[in-house]
Amino acid sequence: MVHIVGAGPGDPELITVKGHKLLSEADVVIYAGSLINPEILKICKPDADIYNSAEMTLEEVINVIKKAESDGKMTVRLHTGDPSIYGAIQEQMDELDELKIEFDIVPGVSSFLAAAAALRKEYTLPGITQTIILTRRGGVTPVPDKESLKKLGQSQATICIFLSISSIKEVVRDLMSAGYKSLTPAAVVYKATWEDEKIIRGTLSTIAEQVKVEGIGRTAIIIVGQCLSTQKGNYAQSQLYSPQFSHMFRTAKL
Ligand code: SAH
């Protein structure tokens, strides 16, 4: 059996209870070494066979799993954050399906959620935005033209940009050409929940320079949107907790 597990954003305590249990029992662990906090591997059994997939091809990963299966061993395939976001898991699952190897998926805390916690912000503020866009700039993997930042940015929703910190200048340029004002709040969270986490807050016009000064070139997420600069009184309060509002679990208190 293979378990595809989300390791969370970095803090070893942010893997789920289920993920932790599986990792502590695994005979074979294949982890995404470019981003996973090595501290998390301390959860593994001392005699587990541990592979760093950053140094492997898809075929090599599948071969390790195939061998483990034929030896009757349990494998954890460990991905950073949540495996469904830029995890390249579909191609692995398709191979496993073809080989009739059983697998399941344990979700994880994605870095865009760890970033909101680090920033102490709510991404979905009533009267400001009710939408979160998760995206990236095109790199080795291209982004379809109809999803370019220039187009997505037209919504002015909260936007979380993965895998793009090294081209933050271009991110800013594209968002501005989509209509974001230069004073739109922007933040970068580097290694959210790691011990060396860094938070940078600015605006679209300052953020690229701030990132350069801090020397941040990887493992960072860019967040842009009005939700970052709200203060009490400049967004609508939720109906859910309003005394005037009744719903299934509570009647109005007026
Ligand atoms: N599946 C992961 C994303 C993998 S893509 C998730 O759900 O978070 C890798 C990108 O994720 C990085 O380039 C960076 O943009 C972001 N990232 C991953 N871990 C991060 C962290 N701890 N802090 C900030 N950004 C992170």
Coordinates of C-alpha atoms and ligand atoms in Angstrom, one line a residue:
M1 CA 0.0 0.0 0.0
V2 CA 1.2 3.5 -0.8
H3 CA 0.1 6.6 1.1
I4 CA 0.6 10.0 -0.6
V5 CA 1.0 12.4 2.4
G6 CA 1.0 16.1 2.7
A7 CA 3.8 17.1 5.1
G8 CA 2.6 20.6 5.7
P9 CA 4.5 23.8 5.2
G10 CA 7.6 23.0 7.3
D11 CA 6.9 23.0 11.1
P12 CA 7.0 19.3 11.9
E13 CA 3.9 19.7 14.1
L14 CA 1.9 20.8 11.1
I15 CA 1.6 17.4 9.5
T16 CA -1.8 15.8 10.2
V17 CA -2.2 13.2 13.0
K18 CA -3.0 10.7 10.2
G19 CA 0.1 11.7 8.2
H20 CA 2.3 11.5 11.3
K21 CA 1.0 8.0 12.1
L22 CA 1.6 6.7 8.6
L23 CA 5.1 8.3 8.4
S24 CA 6.0 6.7 11.7
E25 CA 5.0 3.2 10.4
A26 CA 6.4 3.5 6.8
D27 CA 9.0 1.0 5.6
V28 CA 9.9 3.1 2.6
V29 CA 9.7 7.0 2.5
I30 CA 10.2 9.0 -0.7
Y31 CA 10.2 12.7 0.2
A32 CA 10.3 15.9 -1.9
G33 CA 13.7 17.0 -0.7
S34 CA 13.8 20.4 -2.2
L35 CA 11.2 21.7 0.2
I36 CA 10.5 19.3 3.0
N37 CA 11.9 20.2 6.4
P38 CA 14.4 17.4 7.2
E39 CA 13.1 17.6 10.9
I40 CA 10.0 15.8 9.7
L41 CA 12.0 12.7 8.8
K42 CA 12.7 12.2 12.5
I43 CA 9.2 10.8 12.7
C44 CA 10.3 7.8 10.5
K45 CA 11.3 4.4 11.9
P46 CA 15.1 4.3 12.3
D47 CA 15.3 1.4 9.8
A48 CA 13.0 3.0 7.2
D49 CA 14.5 3.3 3.7
I50 CA 14.5 7.0 2.9
Y51 CA 14.8 8.4 -0.7
N52 CA 15.0 12.0 -1.7
S53 CA 12.8 12.4 -4.9
A54 CA 14.6 15.7 -5.8
E55 CA 17.4 13.5 -7.1
M56 CA 15.1 11.0 -8.9
T57 CA 13.1 10.7 -12.1
L58 CA 9.4 9.7 -12.1
E59 CA 10.5 6.3 -13.3
E60 CA 12.9 5.9 -10.4
V61 CA 10.3 6.9 -7.9
I62 CA 7.8 4.3 -9.4
N63 CA 10.5 1.6 -9.4
V64 CA 11.2 2.2 -5.7
I65 CA 7.5 1.9 -5.0
K66 CA 7.2 -1.2 -7.2
K67 CA 10.0 -3.0 -5.4
A68 CA 8.5 -2.0 -2.0
E69 CA 5.1 -3.4 -3.0
S70 CA 6.6 -6.7 -4.2
D71 CA 8.4 -7.0 -0.8
G72 CA 5.1 -6.4 1.0
K73 CA 6.3 -3.0 2.4
M74 CA 4.4 0.1 3.2
T75 CA 5.5 3.3 1.3
V76 CA 4.8 6.9 2.2
R77 CA 5.3 9.4 -0.6
L78 CA 5.8 12.7 1.2
H79 CA 5.0 16.0 -0.5
T80 CA 5.3 19.5 0.8
G81 CA 2.2 21.4 1.9
D82 CA -0.8 19.7 0.3
P83 CA 0.0 17.2 -2.4
S84 CA -2.7 18.5 -4.8
I85 CA -1.1 21.8 -5.3
Y86 CA 1.9 21.8 -7.6
G87 CA 2.8 18.3 -6.3
A88 CA 3.1 16.5 -9.6
I89 CA 1.1 13.7 -8.1
Q90 CA -1.3 13.0 -10.9
E91 CA 1.4 11.4 -13.1
Q92 CA 2.5 9.2 -10.1
M93 CA -1.1 8.2 -9.4
D94 CA -1.7 7.3 -13.1
E95 CA 1.4 5.1 -13.0
L96 CA 0.2 3.4 -9.8
D97 CA -3.3 2.9 -11.3
E98 CA -1.7 1.3 -14.3
L99 CA 0.4 -1.0 -12.1
K100 CA -2.7 -1.8 -10.0
I101 CA -0.9 -0.6 -6.9
E102 CA -3.3 0.6 -4.3
F103 CA -2.8 4.1 -2.8
D104 CA -4.6 6.8 -0.9
I105 CA -4.0 10.5 -0.2
V106 CA -3.7 12.3 3.1
P107 CA -4.1 16.1 2.7
G108 CA -1.7 18.6 4.2
V109 CA -1.6 22.3 5.3
S110 CA -0.6 24.2 2.2
S111 CA 1.9 27.0 2.4
F112 CA -0.7 29.6 1.3
L113 CA -2.6 28.8 4.5
A114 CA 0.5 28.9 6.6
A115 CA 1.2 32.3 5.1
A116 CA -2.2 33.6 6.1
A117 CA -1.5 32.5 9.6
A118 CA 1.9 34.1 9.6
L119 CA 0.4 37.3 8.4
R120 CA -2.6 37.0 10.8
K121 CA -5.0 37.7 8.0
E122 CA -8.3 36.5 6.6
Y123 CA -8.3 36.1 2.9
T124 CA -12.0 36.2 2.4
L125 CA -13.3 39.5 3.9
P126 CA -17.0 40.4 3.4
G127 CA -17.3 43.5 1.2
I128 CA -13.6 43.2 0.1
T129 CA -13.4 39.8 -1.6
Q130 CA -14.8 36.3 -1.3
T131 CA -12.4 34.6 -3.6
I132 CA -8.8 33.3 -3.4
I133 CA -6.8 32.7 -6.5
L134 CA -3.9 30.2 -6.2
T135 CA -1.6 30.5 -9.2
R136 CA 2.0 30.9 -10.4
R137 CA 4.0 32.5 -13.1
G138 CA 4.9 30.3 -16.0
G139 CA 8.3 28.7 -15.7
V140 CA 9.5 25.3 -16.9
T141 CA 5.8 24.5 -16.6
P142 CA 3.9 27.1 -18.7
V143 CA 0.6 28.7 -17.5
P144 CA -2.2 28.7 -20.0
D145 CA -2.6 32.1 -21.5
K146 CA -6.2 32.5 -20.4
E147 CA -4.9 32.2 -16.8
S148 CA -2.2 34.8 -17.0
L149 CA -1.8 37.1 -14.1
K150 CA -2.9 39.9 -16.4
K151 CA -6.2 38.2 -16.8
L152 CA -6.7 36.7 -13.3
G153 CA -5.7 40.0 -11.7
Q154 CA -8.8 41.7 -13.2
S155 CA -10.9 40.2 -10.4
Q156 CA -9.0 42.0 -7.6
A157 CA -9.5 38.9 -5.5
T158 CA -6.9 37.8 -2.9
I159 CA -4.1 36.2 -5.0
C160 CA -1.5 33.7 -3.7
I161 CA 1.4 33.2 -6.1
F162 CA 3.5 30.1 -5.8
L163 CA 6.8 29.2 -7.4
S164 CA 7.4 32.8 -8.6
I165 CA 9.5 34.6 -6.1
S166 CA 12.5 34.8 -8.4
S167 CA 10.5 36.7 -10.9
I168 CA 8.6 39.0 -8.5
K169 CA 9.4 42.0 -10.7
E170 CA 7.4 40.4 -13.5
V171 CA 4.6 39.4 -11.1
V172 CA 4.3 43.1 -10.1
R173 CA 4.4 44.3 -13.7
D174 CA 1.7 41.8 -14.7
L175 CA -0.6 42.6 -11.8
M176 CA -0.3 46.3 -12.4
S177 CA -1.1 45.9 -16.1
A178 CA -4.2 43.9 -14.9
G179 CA -5.4 47.0 -13.1
Y180 CA -4.0 46.6 -9.6
K181 CA -3.0 50.0 -8.2
S182 CA 0.6 50.5 -7.1
L183 CA -0.6 51.0 -3.5
T184 CA -2.3 47.5 -3.3
P185 CA -1.0 45.7 -0.3
A186 CA 1.4 42.9 -1.0
A187 CA 3.3 40.5 1.2
V188 CA 5.9 37.8 0.9
V189 CA 6.3 35.0 3.4
Y190 CA 9.6 33.1 3.2
K191 CA 9.6 29.6 4.7
A192 CA 6.3 30.0 6.5
T193 CA 6.3 28.1 9.8
W194 CA 10.1 27.2 9.6
E195 CA 12.4 28.6 12.3
D196 CA 13.9 31.1 9.8
E197 CA 10.5 32.3 8.5
K198 CA 10.5 35.9 7.2
I199 CA 7.6 38.1 6.6
I200 CA 7.8 41.1 4.3
R201 CA 4.9 43.5 4.0
G202 CA 4.7 46.3 1.5
T203 CA 2.7 47.4 -1.5
L204 CA 3.0 46.4 -5.2
S205 CA 5.3 49.3 -5.8
T206 CA 7.7 48.4 -2.9
I207 CA 7.6 44.6 -2.6
A208 CA 10.1 43.6 -5.4
E209 CA 12.8 45.9 -4.0
Q210 CA 12.1 44.7 -0.4
V211 CA 12.5 41.0 -1.5
K212 CA 15.7 41.9 -3.3
V213 CA 17.1 43.6 -0.2
E214 CA 16.3 40.6 2.0
G215 CA 17.9 38.3 -0.6
I216 CA 15.0 36.0 -0.9
G217 CA 15.1 33.8 -4.0
R218 CA 13.2 30.6 -3.1
T219 CA 10.6 28.9 -0.8
A220 CA 8.5 32.0 -0.6
I221 CA 4.9 32.8 -1.5
I222 CA 3.6 36.1 -2.7
I223 CA 0.2 37.3 -1.4
V224 CA -1.5 40.3 -3.0
G225 CA -4.8 41.9 -2.2
Q226 CA -6.8 44.4 -0.3
C227 CA -7.5 41.9 2.5
L228 CA -3.9 42.5 3.7
S229 CA -4.5 46.1 4.7
T230 CA -7.9 46.1 6.3
Q231 CA -8.6 47.5 9.7
K232 CA -11.6 47.2 11.9
G233 CA -14.4 49.2 10.2
N234 CA -13.3 49.2 6.6
Y235 CA -14.7 45.8 5.7
A236 CA -18.2 44.4 6.3
Q237 CA -18.7 42.2 9.3
S238 CA -19.9 38.7 8.7
Q239 CA -23.6 37.9 8.9
L240 CA -22.7 34.6 10.6
Y241 CA -22.0 36.2 13.9
S242 CA -24.3 39.2 13.6
P243 CA -26.9 39.6 16.4
Q244 CA -29.5 40.6 13.7
F245 CA -29.1 37.5 11.7
S246 CA -30.8 34.1 12.2
H247 CA -29.5 30.8 10.8
M248 CA -29.9 27.1 11.3
F249 CA -28.1 27.1 14.6
R250 CA -29.0 30.4 16.2
T251 CA -32.0 32.9 16.1
A252 CA -31.5 36.6 16.0
K253 CA -30.9 38.2 19.4
L254 CA -32.9 41.4 18.8
Ligands
SAH1 N1 2.2 21.6 -2.4 C1 2.9 22.8 -1.9 C2 3.4 23.7 -3.0 C3 4.5 23.2 -3.7 S1 5.1 24.3 -5.0 C4 1.9 23.5 -0.9 O1 0.7 23.1 -0.8 O2 2.3 24.5 -0.3 C5 6.5 25.0 -4.1 C6 6.2 26.5 -3.8 O3 5.3 26.5 -2.7 C7 7.3 27.3 -3.4 O4 7.9 27.9 -4.6 C8 6.7 28.4 -2.6 O5 6.0 29.4 -3.5 C9 5.6 27.6 -1.9 N2 6.0 27.2 -0.6 C10 6.2 25.9 -0.2 N3 6.5 25.8 1.1 C11 6.5 27.1 1.6 C12 6.7 27.7 2.8 N4 6.9 27.0 3.9 N5 6.6 29.1 2.9 C13 6.4 29.8 1.8 N6 6.1 29.3 0.6 C14 6.2 28.0 0.5

